[in-house]
GROMACS .gro file of C-alpha atoms in nm:
model
  335
    1MET     CA    1   4.384  -0.955  -2.314
    2LYS     CA    2   4.462  -1.217  -2.053
    3LEU     CA    3   4.321  -1.565  -2.112
    4LYS     CA    4   4.112  -1.560  -1.794
    5SER     CA    5   3.956  -1.225  -1.892
    6LEU     CA    6   3.860  -1.359  -2.235
    7LEU     CA    7   3.708  -1.679  -2.095
    8THR     CA    8   3.491  -1.484  -1.850
    9GLN     CA    9   3.390  -1.204  -2.089
   10LYS     CA   10   3.043  -1.088  -1.983
   11GLY     CA   11   2.780  -1.101  -2.255
   12LEU     CA   12   2.998  -1.325  -2.472
   13VAL     CA   13   3.108  -1.645  -2.296
   14LEU     CA   14   2.837  -1.858  -2.137
   15GLN     CA   15   3.047  -2.155  -2.021
   16SER     CA   16   3.415  -2.234  -2.050
   17PRO     CA   17   3.685  -2.473  -1.931
   18SER     CA   18   3.922  -2.311  -1.681
   19THR     CA   19   4.246  -2.149  -1.792
   20GLU     CA   20   4.428  -2.421  -1.594
   21GLU     CA   21   4.252  -2.702  -1.786
   22ILE     CA   22   4.329  -2.545  -2.123
   23LEU     CA   23   4.695  -2.471  -2.046
   24ALA     CA   24   4.744  -2.820  -1.898
   25ARG     CA   25   4.607  -2.975  -2.218
   26ALA     CA   26   4.839  -2.757  -2.426
   27LYS     CA   27   5.144  -2.865  -2.222
   28SER     CA   28   5.054  -3.233  -2.258
   29LYS     CA   29   5.045  -3.219  -2.639
   30LYS     CA   30   5.318  -3.244  -2.899
   31GLN     CA   31   5.091  -3.100  -3.169
   32PRO     CA   32   4.926  -2.753  -3.173
   33LEU     CA   33   4.615  -2.714  -2.957
   34LYS     CA   34   4.309  -2.754  -3.183
   35ILE     CA   35   4.043  -2.485  -3.132
   36PHE     CA   36   3.741  -2.556  -3.347
   37TYR     CA   37   3.412  -2.402  -3.453
   38GLY     CA   38   3.193  -2.570  -3.716
   39GLU     CA   39   2.875  -2.460  -3.888
   40THR     CA   40   2.631  -2.540  -4.164
   41TYR     CA   41   2.420  -2.278  -4.345
   42ASP     CA   42   2.101  -2.222  -4.541
   43ASN     CA   43   2.005  -2.027  -4.853
   44TYR     CA   44   1.918  -1.696  -4.684
   45GLY     CA   45   2.265  -1.546  -4.651
   46ASN     CA   46   2.561  -1.517  -4.416
   47THR     CA   47   2.485  -1.410  -4.060
   48ILE     CA   48   2.662  -1.156  -3.843
   49ASP     CA   49   2.604  -1.406  -3.561
   50SER     CA   50   2.850  -1.650  -3.724
   51MET     CA   51   3.108  -1.372  -3.710
   52LYS     CA   52   3.090  -1.378  -3.330
   53TYR     CA   53   3.239  -1.727  -3.344
   54TYR     CA   54   3.504  -1.638  -3.602
   55PHE     CA   55   3.615  -1.340  -3.393
   56PHE     CA   56   3.618  -1.540  -3.072
   57VAL     CA   57   3.817  -1.837  -3.209
   58SER     CA   58   4.069  -1.591  -3.353
   59GLU     CA   59   4.107  -1.398  -3.027
   60PHE     CA   60   4.123  -1.719  -2.826
   61ALA     CA   61   4.409  -1.840  -3.048
   62LYS     CA   62   4.595  -1.507  -3.030
   63THR     CA   63   4.562  -1.498  -2.652
   64LEU     CA   64   4.697  -1.853  -2.619
   65LYS     CA   65   4.989  -1.767  -2.846
   66GLN     CA   66   5.080  -1.489  -2.602
   67GLU     CA   67   5.099  -1.764  -2.338
   68GLY     CA   68   5.346  -1.953  -2.558
   69VAL     CA   69   5.092  -2.210  -2.678
   70GLU     CA   70   5.096  -2.337  -3.037
   71VAL     CA   71   4.742  -2.321  -3.171
   72ASP     CA   72   4.547  -2.444  -3.475
   73PRO     CA   73   4.229  -2.228  -3.496
   74ILE     CA   74   3.985  -2.408  -3.729
   75ILE     CA   75   3.657  -2.292  -3.882
   76LEU     CA   76   3.475  -2.583  -4.045
   77ILE     CA   77   3.211  -2.523  -4.310
   78ALA     CA   78   3.014  -2.846  -4.300
   79ASP     CA   79   2.902  -2.846  -4.664
   80THR     CA   80   2.832  -3.218  -4.692
   81ALA     CA   81   2.640  -3.207  -4.362
   82ALA     CA   82   2.422  -2.925  -4.500
   83CYS     CA   83   2.348  -3.145  -4.803
   84ARG     CA   84   2.233  -3.438  -4.586
   85ASN     CA   85   1.916  -3.248  -4.495
   86VAL     CA   86   1.809  -3.146  -4.847
   87SER     CA   87   1.663  -3.340  -5.139
   88PRO     CA   88   1.911  -3.483  -5.395
   89ASP     CA   89   1.810  -3.225  -5.659
   90LEU     CA   90   1.923  -2.943  -5.426
   91GLU     CA   91   2.262  -3.090  -5.339
   92ARG     CA   92   2.453  -2.903  -5.611
   93LYS     CA   93   2.292  -2.575  -5.504
   94TYR     CA   94   2.383  -2.635  -5.139
   95MET     CA   95   2.743  -2.717  -5.225
   96ARG     CA   96   2.758  -2.380  -5.406
   97LEU     CA   97   2.614  -2.216  -5.095
   98GLY     CA   98   2.896  -2.384  -4.905
   99ASP     CA   99   3.143  -2.216  -5.140
  100GLU     CA  100   2.975  -1.883  -5.061
  101ARG     CA  101   3.003  -1.942  -4.687
  102VAL     CA  102   3.372  -2.030  -4.724
  103GLU     CA  103   3.422  -1.705  -4.920
  104PHE     CA  104   3.247  -1.515  -4.639
  105VAL     CA  105   3.479  -1.661  -4.374
  106GLU     CA  106   3.784  -1.594  -4.593
  107LYS     CA  107   3.671  -1.233  -4.644
  108ALA     CA  108   3.633  -1.187  -4.266
  109ASN     CA  109   3.969  -1.357  -4.221
  110GLU     CA  110   4.132  -1.108  -4.459
  111VAL     CA  111   3.951  -0.789  -4.351
  112TYR     CA  112   3.998  -0.840  -3.978
  113GLY     CA  113   4.331  -1.030  -3.981
  114LEU     CA  114   4.187  -1.329  -3.796
  115GLY     CA  115   4.447  -1.593  -3.883
  116LEU     CA  116   4.192  -1.874  -3.907
  117ARG     CA  117   4.228  -2.204  -4.095
  118VAL     CA  118   3.912  -2.260  -4.299
  119LEU     CA  119   3.821  -2.621  -4.370
  120ARG     CA  120   3.536  -2.781  -4.566
  121MET     CA  121   3.382  -3.109  -4.454
  122SER     CA  122   3.392  -3.229  -4.815
  123GLU     CA  123   3.773  -3.213  -4.799
  124TYR     CA  124   3.796  -3.505  -4.558
  125ILE     CA  125   3.464  -3.687  -4.523
  126HIS     CA  126   3.522  -3.919  -4.821
  127THR     CA  127   3.870  -4.027  -4.711
  128LYS     CA  128   3.917  -4.389  -4.603
  129GLU     CA  129   4.061  -4.273  -4.269
  130PHE     CA  130   3.748  -4.073  -4.180
  131GLN     CA  131   3.504  -4.335  -4.305
  132ASP     CA  132   3.678  -4.614  -4.113
  133GLU     CA  133   3.672  -4.407  -3.794
  134ARG     CA  134   3.305  -4.316  -3.842
  135GLU     CA  135   3.216  -4.682  -3.893
  136ARG     CA  136   3.405  -4.774  -3.575
  137ILE     CA  137   3.220  -4.508  -3.374
  138MET     CA  138   2.884  -4.612  -3.522
  139GLN     CA  139   2.941  -4.975  -3.420
  140ILE     CA  140   3.033  -4.875  -3.063
  141CYS     CA  141   2.724  -4.655  -3.029
  142LYS     CA  142   2.484  -4.902  -3.189
  143SER     CA  143   2.593  -5.173  -2.948
  144ASP     CA  144   2.524  -4.951  -2.644
  145GLN     CA  145   2.171  -4.836  -2.556
  146ASP     CA  146   2.287  -4.536  -2.354
  147LEU     CA  147   2.513  -4.405  -2.629
  148MET     CA  148   2.242  -4.447  -2.893
  149ALA     CA  149   1.994  -4.266  -2.668
  150GLY     CA  150   2.246  -3.980  -2.663
  151VAL     CA  151   2.276  -3.986  -3.042
  152GLU     CA  152   1.896  -3.968  -3.074
  153LYS     CA  153   1.889  -3.663  -2.847
  154THR     CA  154   2.103  -3.473  -3.099
  155VAL     CA  155   1.804  -3.479  -3.337
  156PRO     CA  156   1.484  -3.270  -3.292
  157GLU     CA  157   1.192  -3.494  -3.195
  158SER     CA  158   1.008  -3.409  -3.518
  159LYS     CA  159   1.293  -3.561  -3.723
  160ILE     CA  160   1.375  -3.873  -3.519
  161GLU     CA  161   1.199  -4.120  -3.750
  162GLU     CA  162   1.351  -3.961  -4.060
  163GLU     CA  163   1.700  -3.977  -3.909
  164ARG     CA  164   1.652  -4.339  -3.799
  165LYS     CA  165   1.597  -4.427  -4.165
  166LYS     CA  166   1.917  -4.239  -4.257
  167GLY     CA  167   2.114  -4.410  -3.980
  168PHE     CA  168   2.176  -4.082  -3.794
  169MET     CA  169   2.457  -4.011  -4.042
  170TYR     CA  170   2.447  -3.635  -3.981
  171SER     CA  171   2.509  -3.692  -3.610
  172PHE     CA  172   2.781  -3.951  -3.666
  173ASP     CA  173   2.961  -3.719  -3.910
  174GLU     CA  174   2.963  -3.454  -3.638
  175ILE     CA  175   3.074  -3.686  -3.357
  176THR     CA  176   3.355  -3.834  -3.567
  177THR     CA  177   3.471  -3.485  -3.671
  178ILE     CA  178   3.505  -3.359  -3.312
  179MET     CA  179   3.658  -3.669  -3.151
  180ASP     CA  180   4.022  -3.559  -3.158
  181LEU     CA  181   3.973  -3.187  -3.093
  182ASP     CA  182   4.092  -3.004  -2.783
  183VAL     CA  183   3.847  -2.712  -2.745
  184LYS     CA  184   3.522  -2.688  -2.940
  185VAL     CA  185   3.353  -2.348  -2.947
  186GLY     CA  186   2.982  -2.344  -3.022
  187PRO     CA  187   2.628  -2.262  -2.912
  188PRO     CA  188   2.493  -2.432  -2.596
  189ARG     CA  189   2.277  -2.693  -2.774
  190GLU     CA  190   2.584  -2.859  -2.923
  191ASP     CA  191   2.669  -3.010  -2.587
  192LEU     CA  192   2.453  -3.302  -2.699
  193TYR     CA  193   2.721  -3.398  -2.954
  194ASP     CA  194   3.007  -3.306  -2.723
  195ASN     CA  195   2.882  -3.532  -2.444
  196ILE     CA  196   2.891  -3.838  -2.670
  197ALA     CA  197   3.243  -3.753  -2.790
  198ARG     CA  198   3.355  -3.712  -2.428
  199GLU     CA  199   3.203  -4.044  -2.322
  200LEU     CA  200   3.370  -4.226  -2.611
  201ALA     CA  201   3.706  -4.065  -2.521
  202ARG     CA  202   3.660  -4.160  -2.154
  203ARG     CA  203   3.598  -4.523  -2.244
  204GLU     CA  204   3.908  -4.529  -2.463
  205GLY     CA  205   4.135  -4.350  -2.215
  206LYS     CA  206   4.182  -4.045  -2.438
  207ALA     CA  207   4.190  -3.676  -2.345
  208PRO     CA  208   3.825  -3.564  -2.365
  209LEU     CA  209   3.692  -3.279  -2.575
  210MET     CA  210   3.654  -2.949  -2.387
  211SER     CA  211   3.345  -2.743  -2.472
  212LEU     CA  212   3.322  -2.364  -2.468
  213PHE     CA  213   2.980  -2.209  -2.525
  214LEU     CA  214   2.911  -1.854  -2.634
  215THR     CA  215   2.589  -1.673  -2.546
  216PRO     CA  216   2.278  -1.765  -2.747
  217THR     CA  217   2.173  -1.578  -3.060
  218PHE     CA  218   1.843  -1.389  -3.074
  219PRO     CA  219   1.656  -1.217  -3.359
  220VAL     CA  220   1.665  -0.837  -3.389
  221GLY     CA  221   1.358  -0.626  -3.465
  222LYS     CA  222   1.125  -0.826  -3.239
  223ASN     CA  223   0.931  -0.675  -2.949
  224TRP     CA  224   0.879  -0.797  -2.592
  225ALA     CA  225   0.569  -1.001  -2.687
  226TYR     CA  226   0.774  -1.227  -2.916
  227PHE     CA  227   1.017  -1.327  -2.641
  228PHE     CA  228   0.733  -1.369  -2.390
  229ALA     CA  229   0.549  -1.604  -2.628
  230GLN     CA  230   0.853  -1.816  -2.723
  231GLU     CA  231   0.889  -2.055  -2.433
  232GLY     CA  232   1.248  -2.155  -2.364
  233ILE     CA  233   1.409  -1.917  -2.614
  234GLU     CA  234   1.626  -1.769  -2.337
  235ASP     CA  235   1.810  -2.101  -2.303
  236HIS     CA  236   1.904  -2.175  -2.664
  237GLY     CA  237   1.795  -1.879  -2.877
  238ILE     CA  238   1.799  -1.943  -3.251
  239THR     CA  239   2.062  -2.105  -3.474
  240ALA     CA  240   2.347  -1.854  -3.511
  241TYR     CA  241   2.468  -1.973  -3.851
  242LYS     CA  242   2.134  -2.027  -4.028
  243ALA     CA  243   1.964  -1.700  -4.122
  244GLY     CA  244   1.632  -1.878  -4.173
  245SER     CA  245   1.628  -2.038  -3.828
  246LYS     CA  246   1.267  -2.041  -3.704
  247ARG     CA  247   1.178  -1.853  -4.029
  248LEU     CA  248   1.326  -1.532  -3.889
  249GLN     CA  249   1.541  -1.436  -4.188
  250GLU     CA  250   1.378  -1.093  -4.200
  251PHE     CA  251   1.496  -1.032  -3.843
  252ARG     CA  252   1.867  -1.107  -3.889
  253ILE     CA  253   2.165  -0.891  -3.983
  254LEU     CA  254   2.322  -1.039  -4.298
  255PRO     CA  255   2.648  -0.866  -4.403
  256GLY     CA  256   2.644  -0.812  -4.778
  257ARG     CA  257   2.263  -0.816  -4.790
  258THR     CA  258   2.127  -0.607  -4.502
  259THR     CA  259   2.149  -0.234  -4.579
  260ALA     CA  260   2.232   0.027  -4.315
  261GLU     CA  261   1.872   0.154  -4.334
  262GLN     CA  262   1.729  -0.195  -4.278
  263ALA     CA  263   1.970  -0.251  -3.988
  264LYS     CA  264   1.866   0.075  -3.824
  265SER     CA  265   1.499  -0.018  -3.848
  266LEU     CA  266   1.566  -0.361  -3.693
  267ILE     CA  267   1.769  -0.210  -3.410
  268ASP     CA  268   1.513   0.064  -3.341
  269ASN     CA  269   1.230  -0.192  -3.323
  270SER     CA  270   1.416  -0.440  -3.101
  271PHE     CA  271   1.311  -0.535  -2.751
  272ILE     CA  272   1.573  -0.427  -2.499
  273SER     CA  273   1.577  -0.482  -2.124
  274THR     CA  274   1.806  -0.379  -1.839
  275ASP     CA  275   1.745  -0.719  -1.678
  276PRO     CA  276   2.058  -0.930  -1.750
  277SER     CA  277   1.857  -1.253  -1.722
  278LEU     CA  278   1.651  -1.163  -2.032
  279PRO     CA  279   1.758  -1.188  -2.399
  280ASN     CA  280   1.940  -0.879  -2.526
  281PRO     CA  281   1.994  -0.902  -2.903
  282ILE     CA  282   2.116  -0.540  -2.924
  283LEU     CA  283   2.388  -0.594  -2.664
  284ASP     CA  284   2.493  -0.913  -2.844
  285LEU     CA  285   2.512  -0.722  -3.172
  286GLY     CA  286   2.713  -0.449  -3.000
  287ILE     CA  287   2.964  -0.700  -2.865
  288ILE     CA  288   3.012  -0.850  -3.214
  289CYS     CA  289   3.071  -0.501  -3.355
  290GLU     CA  290   3.319  -0.425  -3.075
  291MET     CA  291   3.509  -0.744  -3.161
  292ALA     CA  292   3.522  -0.626  -3.523
  293ARG     CA  293   3.647  -0.280  -3.422
  294ARG     CA  294   3.916  -0.420  -3.195
  295ASN     CA  295   4.053  -0.643  -3.469
  296LEU     CA  296   4.068  -0.351  -3.710
  297GLU     CA  297   4.242  -0.132  -3.452
  298ASN     CA  298   4.455  -0.404  -3.288
  299ASP     CA  299   4.291  -0.319  -2.957
  300PHE     CA  300   4.243  -0.636  -2.752
  301SER     CA  301   4.133  -0.488  -2.422
  302PRO     CA  302   3.829  -0.648  -2.253
  303ILE     CA  303   3.486  -0.544  -2.382
  304SER     CA  304   3.304  -0.345  -2.113
  305LEU     CA  305   2.974  -0.295  -2.300
  306ALA     CA  306   2.770  -0.537  -2.086
  307ASP     CA  307   2.898  -0.390  -1.759
  308GLU     CA  308   2.836  -0.035  -1.876
  309PHE     CA  309   2.483  -0.113  -1.995
  310TYR     CA  310   2.366  -0.315  -1.695
  311SER     CA  311   2.519  -0.068  -1.448
  312GLY     CA  312   2.316   0.213  -1.607
  313LYS     CA  313   2.611   0.402  -1.759
  314ILE     CA  314   2.460   0.346  -2.104
  315SER     CA  315   2.084   0.386  -2.151
  316PRO     CA  316   1.883   0.159  -2.383
  317ILE     CA  317   1.838   0.445  -2.633
  318LYS     CA  318   2.209   0.528  -2.628
  319LEU     CA  319   2.302   0.159  -2.668
  320LYS     CA  320   2.086   0.130  -2.979
  321ASP     CA  321   2.245   0.441  -3.129
  322MET     CA  322   2.598   0.324  -3.045
  323VAL     CA  323   2.538  -0.023  -3.188
  324TYR     CA  324   2.393   0.109  -3.513
  325LYS     CA  325   2.694   0.337  -3.570
  326LEU     CA  326   2.940   0.060  -3.486
  327LEU     CA  327   2.758  -0.189  -3.709
  328LYS     CA  328   2.754   0.048  -4.006
  329LYS     CA  329   3.122   0.143  -3.974
  330GLU     CA  330   3.292  -0.176  -3.857
  331ILE     CA  331   3.096  -0.448  -4.041
  332LEU     CA  332   2.834  -0.347  -4.299
  333SER     CA  333   3.076  -0.118  -4.485
  334LYS     CA  334   3.325  -0.404  -4.522
  335PHE     CA  335   3.098  -0.646  -4.711
   0.00000   0.00000   0.00000
């Protein structure tokens, strides 16, 4: 697939730097271009929605390599970040859950031939180099009202006071981690972190982080009334990498846990609309399954599922049937 086709893939990419910006950055560097996706996790299992990001980072890297660009495709499992939001007696459990998430990424890496570099936050966060850089960034932000206002925006309003007491360490870990990246792939809400990293780079005369956002994640198995009642869900959806986001763990596809029968029930009971401005969890699921199939078959042609569905070539009933069969064959059977 051509780079431009990948970056404008309907139903998958929400916002992207231009091909010209990415290639210009690559030419200006002596080191490989760093493409990065990072995630935490919870105790409900590994989500198929995370796989969308693994597949995309892999395909992005492979496409750039065809353009002659050296690439370092990184998946970060932020284990220590996940532990910052739990009580001390749960830290050991959450580090073990981090091991499980790493194993999940490595399994996907192996099964689908993704060529990703998997990194844990605990591998670098305690180094003197990282801690010195984090302290430097914290001092810059704390001496600037606008920057600190941006840091506070990275935290949900309900947790602002709690994070103030902790010194916003979760946010500063994230900002320090992404400072020297080239392209960061993530969900739309993460622009709050990215904006701070870009502003710091601008002030220091460094090449700024480029952000690439994939389409939001939505629960499966929910009807129209759920989406109507959830104000603003169209903009940000739910957290892709946390199965228990908004307590919707029963409405997520979890490879290794969700059975084919459970998946079919969730798909059959899902809201589906032919209006492209509305959430479409079944189409999203279908695109993830298509990415899985293409890796298994070394077929990297553009995915036409969104065009075919919204043009009426595929009916809602047919889409649900197609997606279930793809999901069962290309993903659930592999875990």
